[in-house]
Amino acid sequence: MAPSRSPVNLSELSTAELLAGALREVSQDDLDHPVPHLVALHGRPTREVWDAAVRLVTRADPTERELGVRILRELGEPDDAGRRPFRGGTVPLLVERLGHEVDPGVVGWVISALGYHRAREALRDVLRFVDHPSGPVRFHVAAALPALVDEGRAEPEAVLALQLLCRDDDADTRYYALVALVEEVSGVEPELITRTLTGLLDDPDEQIRELAVTHLGGG
């Protein structure tokens, strides 16, 4: 009988080994697939890892670009102000990538990464994708917007975008947009919220209908 292998201690792997493992994980194209090598890279906020991610972001292969963006998305823990290490270089890079990226999957991850960095300066760049033909891109817009708006009073164009996303074809996108509009962003006119909720009382998705009923005082 062959001896059993000891579990790999990811903290002992080199950055190159972690990158190779993370690329295999990301190439699975399954959000439920475990990504331990990617998580290990997130926990190693060194200049070496950041530089490697930056190089990946401009590669010809969209899977490599996705990996680079997903590393930058959660590289290092945020501080008390919500700022992650390397934010100063990361946010401009992501905004620049958003203006050139052609792969919808990578576009979605770039938008998500901007949300994770609370990049309010990128709000208008992200809003350009509110009616993107790719459903996953629109989902990422809905999920990211609460982190990109003014904390005191959401910008009118962001509120308008969330209203539009509340009517999206995809139920998950509608749900995230509705939660953002009624629970996460500030300064939205009560009448606007009421109109949006009332329009969703007959939504085909049960979770959305229940949320609408609850916020209208019927639950």
PDB file of C-alpha atoms in Angstrom:
ATOM      1  CA  MET A   1       0.000   0.000   0.000  1.00  0.00           C
ATOM      2  CA  ALA A   2       1.355   3.380  -1.006  1.00  0.00           C
ATOM      3  CA  PRO A   3       1.915   5.822   1.863  1.00  0.00           C
ATOM      4  CA  SER A   4      -0.739   8.516   2.164  1.00  0.00           C
ATOM      5  CA  ARG A   5       0.287  11.988   1.143  1.00  0.00           C
ATOM      6  CA  SER A   6       0.348  14.727   3.729  1.00  0.00           C
ATOM      7  CA  PRO A   7      -1.866  17.725   2.951  1.00  0.00           C
ATOM      8  CA  VAL A   8      -0.012  20.510   1.185  1.00  0.00           C
ATOM      9  CA  ASN A   9       0.690  23.504   3.401  1.00  0.00           C
ATOM     10  CA  LEU A  10      -0.099  26.344   1.021  1.00  0.00           C
ATOM     11  CA  SER A  11       1.769  28.848   3.164  1.00  0.00           C
ATOM     12  CA  GLU A  12       4.977  26.984   2.331  1.00  0.00           C
ATOM     13  CA  LEU A  13       4.495  27.196  -1.442  1.00  0.00           C
ATOM     14  CA  SER A  14       6.297  29.777  -3.520  1.00  0.00           C
ATOM     15  CA  THR A  15       4.345  32.565  -5.182  1.00  0.00           C
ATOM     16  CA  ALA A  16       4.912  30.882  -8.551  1.00  0.00           C
ATOM     17  CA  GLU A  17       3.442  27.630  -7.228  1.00  0.00           C
ATOM     18  CA  LEU A  18       0.423  29.436  -5.790  1.00  0.00           C
ATOM     19  CA  LEU A  19      -0.122  31.246  -9.083  1.00  0.00           C
ATOM     20  CA  ALA A  20      -0.033  28.002 -11.026  1.00  0.00           C
ATOM     21  CA  GLY A  21      -2.531  26.399  -8.641  1.00  0.00           C
ATOM     22  CA  ALA A  22      -4.804  29.441  -8.697  1.00  0.00           C
ATOM     23  CA  LEU A  23      -4.813  29.474 -12.506  1.00  0.00           C
ATOM     24  CA  ARG A  24      -5.993  25.868 -12.504  1.00  0.00           C
ATOM     25  CA  GLU A  25      -8.738  26.789 -10.034  1.00  0.00           C
ATOM     26  CA  VAL A  26      -9.956  29.796 -12.005  1.00  0.00           C
ATOM     27  CA  SER A  27      -9.936  27.842 -15.269  1.00  0.00           C
ATOM     28  CA  GLN A  28     -12.627  25.547 -13.840  1.00  0.00           C
ATOM     29  CA  ASP A  29     -15.193  28.262 -14.664  1.00  0.00           C
ATOM     30  CA  ASP A  30     -17.278  27.192 -11.673  1.00  0.00           C
ATOM     31  CA  LEU A  31     -17.903  29.687  -8.888  1.00  0.00           C
ATOM     32  CA  ASP A  32     -18.593  26.824  -6.477  1.00  0.00           C
ATOM     33  CA  HIS A  33     -15.218  25.213  -7.186  1.00  0.00           C
ATOM     34  CA  PRO A  34     -12.800  25.661  -4.234  1.00  0.00           C
ATOM     35  CA  VAL A  35      -9.997  28.187  -4.816  1.00  0.00           C
ATOM     36  CA  PRO A  36      -7.550  27.571  -1.928  1.00  0.00           C
ATOM     37  CA  HIS A  37      -4.494  28.721  -3.913  1.00  0.00           C
ATOM     38  CA  LEU A  38      -6.237  31.985  -4.805  1.00  0.00           C
ATOM     39  CA  VAL A  39      -7.230  32.504  -1.172  1.00  0.00           C
ATOM     40  CA  ALA A  40      -3.626  31.858  -0.128  1.00  0.00           C
ATOM     41  CA  LEU A  41      -2.486  34.555  -2.552  1.00  0.00           C
ATOM     42  CA  HIS A  42      -4.991  36.984  -1.018  1.00  0.00           C
ATOM     43  CA  GLY A  43      -3.321  36.340   2.320  1.00  0.00           C
ATOM     44  CA  ARG A  44       0.110  37.178   0.949  1.00  0.00           C
ATOM     45  CA  PRO A  45      -0.072  40.941   0.203  1.00  0.00           C
ATOM     46  CA  THR A  46       3.515  41.340  -0.951  1.00  0.00           C
ATOM     47  CA  ARG A  47       4.934  43.396  -3.783  1.00  0.00           C
ATOM     48  CA  GLU A  48       5.852  40.144  -5.521  1.00  0.00           C
ATOM     49  CA  VAL A  49       2.220  38.979  -5.597  1.00  0.00           C
ATOM     50  CA  TRP A  50       0.917  42.407  -6.633  1.00  0.00           C
ATOM     51  CA  ASP A  51       3.441  42.676  -9.475  1.00  0.00           C
ATOM     52  CA  ALA A  52       2.529  39.185 -10.678  1.00  0.00           C
ATOM     53  CA  ALA A  53      -1.181  40.058 -10.659  1.00  0.00           C
ATOM     54  CA  VAL A  54      -0.527  43.278 -12.575  1.00  0.00           C
ATOM     55  CA  ARG A  55       1.340  41.328 -15.255  1.00  0.00           C
ATOM     56  CA  LEU A  56      -1.522  38.846 -15.545  1.00  0.00           C
ATOM     57  CA  VAL A  57      -4.105  41.592 -16.044  1.00  0.00           C
ATOM     58  CA  THR A  58      -2.655  42.440 -19.480  1.00  0.00           C
ATOM     59  CA  ARG A  59      -2.097  38.896 -20.783  1.00  0.00           C
ATOM     60  CA  ALA A  60      -3.711  37.701 -24.019  1.00  0.00           C
ATOM     61  CA  ASP A  61      -5.473  34.798 -22.288  1.00  0.00           C
ATOM     62  CA  PRO A  62      -8.717  35.975 -20.605  1.00  0.00           C
ATOM     63  CA  THR A  63      -8.353  33.296 -17.921  1.00  0.00           C
ATOM     64  CA  GLU A  64      -5.009  34.774 -16.927  1.00  0.00           C
ATOM     65  CA  ARG A  65      -6.506  38.263 -16.931  1.00  0.00           C
ATOM     66  CA  GLU A  66      -9.357  37.033 -14.738  1.00  0.00           C
ATOM     67  CA  LEU A  67      -6.866  35.541 -12.300  1.00  0.00           C
ATOM     68  CA  GLY A  68      -4.933  38.794 -12.118  1.00  0.00           C
ATOM     69  CA  VAL A  69      -8.099  40.770 -11.397  1.00  0.00           C
ATOM     70  CA  ARG A  70      -9.334  38.258  -8.824  1.00  0.00           C
ATOM     71  CA  ILE A  71      -6.005  38.429  -6.995  1.00  0.00           C
ATOM     72  CA  LEU A  72      -6.158  42.236  -6.907  1.00  0.00           C
ATOM     73  CA  ARG A  73      -9.804  42.101  -5.807  1.00  0.00           C
ATOM     74  CA  GLU A  74      -8.986  40.775  -2.323  1.00  0.00           C
ATOM     75  CA  LEU A  75      -5.231  41.149  -1.938  1.00  0.00           C
ATOM     76  CA  GLY A  76      -4.690  41.821   1.745  1.00  0.00           C
ATOM     77  CA  GLU A  77      -7.128  42.727   4.496  1.00  0.00           C
ATOM     78  CA  PRO A  78      -8.753  46.177   4.427  1.00  0.00           C
ATOM     79  CA  ASP A  79      -7.826  48.644   7.145  1.00  0.00           C
ATOM     80  CA  ASP A  80     -10.326  50.485   9.359  1.00  0.00           C
ATOM     81  CA  ALA A  81     -11.086  52.852   6.480  1.00  0.00           C
ATOM     82  CA  GLY A  82     -11.731  49.960   4.112  1.00  0.00           C
ATOM     83  CA  ARG A  83      -8.492  50.457   2.178  1.00  0.00           C
ATOM     84  CA  ARG A  84      -6.620  47.370   1.051  1.00  0.00           C
ATOM     85  CA  PRO A  85      -2.846  47.261   0.520  1.00  0.00           C
ATOM     86  CA  PHE A  86      -1.737  48.557  -2.904  1.00  0.00           C
ATOM     87  CA  ARG A  87      -5.058  50.372  -3.424  1.00  0.00           C
ATOM     88  CA  GLY A  88      -3.269  53.404  -4.839  1.00  0.00           C
ATOM     89  CA  GLY A  89      -1.945  51.406  -7.767  1.00  0.00           C
ATOM     90  CA  THR A  90      -4.757  48.901  -8.034  1.00  0.00           C
ATOM     91  CA  VAL A  91      -7.791  51.152  -8.562  1.00  0.00           C
ATOM     92  CA  PRO A  92      -6.332  53.161 -11.494  1.00  0.00           C
ATOM     93  CA  LEU A  93      -5.193  49.901 -13.079  1.00  0.00           C
ATOM     94  CA  LEU A  94      -8.681  48.394 -12.779  1.00  0.00           C
ATOM     95  CA  VAL A  95     -10.335  51.521 -14.178  1.00  0.00           C
ATOM     96  CA  GLU A  96      -7.934  51.479 -17.129  1.00  0.00           C
ATOM     97  CA  ARG A  97      -8.666  47.790 -17.676  1.00  0.00           C
ATOM     98  CA  LEU A  98     -12.391  48.492 -17.656  1.00  0.00           C
ATOM     99  CA  GLY A  99     -11.929  50.820 -20.605  1.00  0.00           C
ATOM    100  CA  HIS A 100     -10.180  48.166 -22.702  1.00  0.00           C
ATOM    101  CA  GLU A 101     -11.436  44.770 -21.552  1.00  0.00           C
ATOM    102  CA  VAL A 102     -13.468  42.846 -24.146  1.00  0.00           C
ATOM    103  CA  ASP A 103     -14.207  39.612 -22.300  1.00  0.00           C
ATOM    104  CA  PRO A 104     -17.514  39.901 -20.383  1.00  0.00           C
ATOM    105  CA  GLY A 105     -16.349  37.514 -17.682  1.00  0.00           C
ATOM    106  CA  VAL A 106     -13.283  39.615 -16.954  1.00  0.00           C
ATOM    107  CA  VAL A 107     -15.324  42.833 -17.124  1.00  0.00           C
ATOM    108  CA  GLY A 108     -17.582  41.491 -14.375  1.00  0.00           C
ATOM    109  CA  TRP A 109     -14.639  40.670 -12.130  1.00  0.00           C
ATOM    110  CA  VAL A 110     -13.099  44.112 -12.697  1.00  0.00           C
ATOM    111  CA  ILE A 111     -16.349  45.759 -11.592  1.00  0.00           C
ATOM    112  CA  SER A 112     -16.511  43.457  -8.577  1.00  0.00           C
ATOM    113  CA  ALA A 113     -12.905  44.284  -7.674  1.00  0.00           C
ATOM    114  CA  LEU A 114     -13.641  48.008  -7.812  1.00  0.00           C
ATOM    115  CA  GLY A 115     -16.490  47.384  -5.388  1.00  0.00           C
ATOM    116  CA  TYR A 116     -14.198  45.466  -3.039  1.00  0.00           C
ATOM    117  CA  HIS A 117     -11.836  48.439  -3.049  1.00  0.00           C
ATOM    118  CA  ARG A 118     -14.721  50.846  -2.418  1.00  0.00           C
ATOM    119  CA  ALA A 119     -13.528  52.844  -5.420  1.00  0.00           C
ATOM    120  CA  ARG A 120     -16.043  55.693  -5.401  1.00  0.00           C
ATOM    121  CA  GLU A 121     -13.904  57.469  -7.977  1.00  0.00           C
ATOM    122  CA  ALA A 122     -14.861  54.707 -10.445  1.00  0.00           C
ATOM    123  CA  LEU A 123     -18.638  55.072 -10.057  1.00  0.00           C
ATOM    124  CA  ARG A 124     -19.263  56.630 -13.452  1.00  0.00           C
ATOM    125  CA  ASP A 125     -16.964  54.133 -15.154  1.00  0.00           C
ATOM    126  CA  VAL A 126     -18.997  51.291 -13.674  1.00  0.00           C
ATOM    127  CA  LEU A 127     -22.358  52.879 -14.507  1.00  0.00           C
ATOM    128  CA  ARG A 128     -21.520  52.596 -18.210  1.00  0.00           C
ATOM    129  CA  PHE A 129     -22.156  48.868 -17.871  1.00  0.00           C
ATOM    130  CA  VAL A 130     -25.624  49.003 -16.314  1.00  0.00           C
ATOM    131  CA  ASP A 131     -27.245  47.927 -19.590  1.00  0.00           C
ATOM    132  CA  HIS A 132     -24.438  45.654 -20.783  1.00  0.00           C
ATOM    133  CA  PRO A 133     -25.709  42.718 -22.894  1.00  0.00           C
ATOM    134  CA  SER A 134     -24.029  40.214 -20.536  1.00  0.00           C
ATOM    135  CA  GLY A 135     -26.210  39.252 -17.569  1.00  0.00           C
ATOM    136  CA  PRO A 136     -23.247  38.474 -15.284  1.00  0.00           C
ATOM    137  CA  VAL A 137     -21.797  41.931 -15.954  1.00  0.00           C
ATOM    138  CA  ARG A 138     -25.075  43.582 -14.941  1.00  0.00           C
ATOM    139  CA  PHE A 139     -25.152  41.390 -11.818  1.00  0.00           C
ATOM    140  CA  HIS A 140     -21.699  42.604 -10.804  1.00  0.00           C
ATOM    141  CA  VAL A 141     -22.831  46.203 -11.326  1.00  0.00           C
ATOM    142  CA  ALA A 142     -25.791  45.660  -8.996  1.00  0.00           C
ATOM    143  CA  ALA A 143     -23.585  43.993  -6.386  1.00  0.00           C
ATOM    144  CA  ALA A 144     -20.836  46.628  -6.530  1.00  0.00           C
ATOM    145  CA  LEU A 145     -22.868  49.841  -6.569  1.00  0.00           C
ATOM    146  CA  PRO A 146     -23.521  50.051  -2.789  1.00  0.00           C
ATOM    147  CA  ALA A 147     -19.752  50.249  -2.238  1.00  0.00           C
ATOM    148  CA  LEU A 148     -19.253  52.894  -4.919  1.00  0.00           C
ATOM    149  CA  VAL A 149     -21.845  55.530  -3.990  1.00  0.00           C
ATOM    150  CA  ASP A 150     -21.641  58.446  -1.583  1.00  0.00           C
ATOM    151  CA  GLU A 151     -22.281  57.105   1.911  1.00  0.00           C
ATOM    152  CA  GLY A 152     -24.431  60.066   2.875  1.00  0.00           C
ATOM    153  CA  ARG A 153     -26.601  60.315  -0.203  1.00  0.00           C
ATOM    154  CA  ALA A 154     -26.341  58.070  -3.238  1.00  0.00           C
ATOM    155  CA  GLU A 155     -25.769  59.870  -6.525  1.00  0.00           C
ATOM    156  CA  PRO A 156     -28.976  60.206  -8.599  1.00  0.00           C
ATOM    157  CA  GLU A 157     -27.471  58.355 -11.538  1.00  0.00           C
ATOM    158  CA  ALA A 158     -26.606  55.425  -9.269  1.00  0.00           C
ATOM    159  CA  VAL A 159     -30.143  55.334  -7.879  1.00  0.00           C
ATOM    160  CA  LEU A 160     -31.500  55.379 -11.433  1.00  0.00           C
ATOM    161  CA  ALA A 161     -29.196  52.489 -12.324  1.00  0.00           C
ATOM    162  CA  LEU A 162     -30.439  50.435  -9.385  1.00  0.00           C
ATOM    163  CA  GLN A 163     -34.037  51.116 -10.427  1.00  0.00           C
ATOM    164  CA  LEU A 164     -33.221  49.833 -13.893  1.00  0.00           C
ATOM    165  CA  LEU A 165     -31.498  46.747 -12.501  1.00  0.00           C
ATOM    166  CA  CYS A 166     -34.564  46.008 -10.362  1.00  0.00           C
ATOM    167  CA  ARG A 167     -36.261  45.199 -13.685  1.00  0.00           C
ATOM    168  CA  ASP A 168     -33.424  43.043 -15.014  1.00  0.00           C
ATOM    169  CA  ASP A 169     -34.160  39.699 -16.690  1.00  0.00           C
ATOM    170  CA  ASP A 170     -32.019  37.893 -14.113  1.00  0.00           C
ATOM    171  CA  ALA A 171     -33.639  37.294 -10.709  1.00  0.00           C
ATOM    172  CA  ASP A 172     -30.347  37.456  -8.786  1.00  0.00           C
ATOM    173  CA  THR A 173     -29.549  40.820 -10.348  1.00  0.00           C
ATOM    174  CA  ARG A 174     -33.017  42.141  -9.502  1.00  0.00           C
ATOM    175  CA  TYR A 175     -32.671  40.921  -5.922  1.00  0.00           C
ATOM    176  CA  TYR A 176     -29.242  42.473  -5.360  1.00  0.00           C
ATOM    177  CA  ALA A 177     -30.382  45.747  -6.901  1.00  0.00           C
ATOM    178  CA  LEU A 178     -33.516  45.827  -4.740  1.00  0.00           C
ATOM    179  CA  VAL A 179     -31.598  45.083  -1.532  1.00  0.00           C
ATOM    180  CA  ALA A 180     -29.138  47.835  -2.452  1.00  0.00           C
ATOM    181  CA  LEU A 181     -31.927  50.315  -3.116  1.00  0.00           C
ATOM    182  CA  VAL A 182     -33.975  49.670   0.032  1.00  0.00           C
ATOM    183  CA  GLU A 183     -31.329  48.623   2.566  1.00  0.00           C
ATOM    184  CA  GLU A 184     -27.796  49.602   1.573  1.00  0.00           C
ATOM    185  CA  VAL A 185     -27.668  53.041  -0.080  1.00  0.00           C
ATOM    186  CA  SER A 186     -28.654  56.271   1.633  1.00  0.00           C
ATOM    187  CA  GLY A 187     -30.744  59.236   0.637  1.00  0.00           C
ATOM    188  CA  VAL A 188     -33.183  57.518  -1.733  1.00  0.00           C
ATOM    189  CA  GLU A 189     -36.565  59.252  -1.835  1.00  0.00           C
ATOM    190  CA  PRO A 190     -39.200  57.173   0.044  1.00  0.00           C
ATOM    191  CA  GLU A 191     -41.711  57.651  -2.782  1.00  0.00           C
ATOM    192  CA  LEU A 192     -39.252  56.168  -5.261  1.00  0.00           C
ATOM    193  CA  ILE A 193     -38.655  53.168  -3.021  1.00  0.00           C
ATOM    194  CA  THR A 194     -42.393  52.631  -2.613  1.00  0.00           C
ATOM    195  CA  ARG A 195     -42.976  52.744  -6.376  1.00  0.00           C
ATOM    196  CA  THR A 196     -40.153  50.275  -6.982  1.00  0.00           C
ATOM    197  CA  LEU A 197     -41.390  47.874  -4.303  1.00  0.00           C
ATOM    198  CA  THR A 198     -44.977  48.061  -5.523  1.00  0.00           C
ATOM    199  CA  GLY A 199     -43.841  47.212  -9.039  1.00  0.00           C
ATOM    200  CA  LEU A 200     -42.194  44.044  -7.753  1.00  0.00           C
ATOM    201  CA  LEU A 201     -45.115  42.637  -5.760  1.00  0.00           C
ATOM    202  CA  ASP A 202     -45.894  40.288  -8.642  1.00  0.00           C
ATOM    203  CA  ASP A 203     -42.276  39.484  -9.508  1.00  0.00           C
ATOM    204  CA  PRO A 204     -41.836  35.855 -10.660  1.00  0.00           C
ATOM    205  CA  ASP A 205     -39.137  35.338  -8.011  1.00  0.00           C
ATOM    206  CA  GLU A 206     -40.535  34.480  -4.580  1.00  0.00           C
ATOM    207  CA  GLN A 207     -37.592  35.978  -2.688  1.00  0.00           C
ATOM    208  CA  ILE A 208     -38.105  39.332  -4.401  1.00  0.00           C
ATOM    209  CA  ARG A 209     -41.863  39.291  -3.780  1.00  0.00           C
ATOM    210  CA  GLU A 210     -41.285  38.564  -0.090  1.00  0.00           C
ATOM    211  CA  LEU A 211     -38.742  41.371   0.196  1.00  0.00           C
ATOM    212  CA  ALA A 212     -41.154  43.799  -1.455  1.00  0.00           C
ATOM    213  CA  VAL A 213     -44.024  42.792   0.844  1.00  0.00           C
ATOM    214  CA  THR A 214     -41.815  43.070   3.938  1.00  0.00           C
ATOM    215  CA  HIS A 215     -40.603  46.580   3.094  1.00  0.00           C
ATOM    216  CA  LEU A 216     -44.089  47.747   2.223  1.00  0.00           C
ATOM    217  CA  GLY A 217     -45.202  46.751   5.724  1.00  0.00           C
ATOM    218  CA  GLY A 218     -47.121  43.658   4.777  1.00  0.00           C
ATOM    219  CA  GLY A 219     -44.762  41.097   6.262  1.00  0.00           C
TER     220      GLY A 219
END
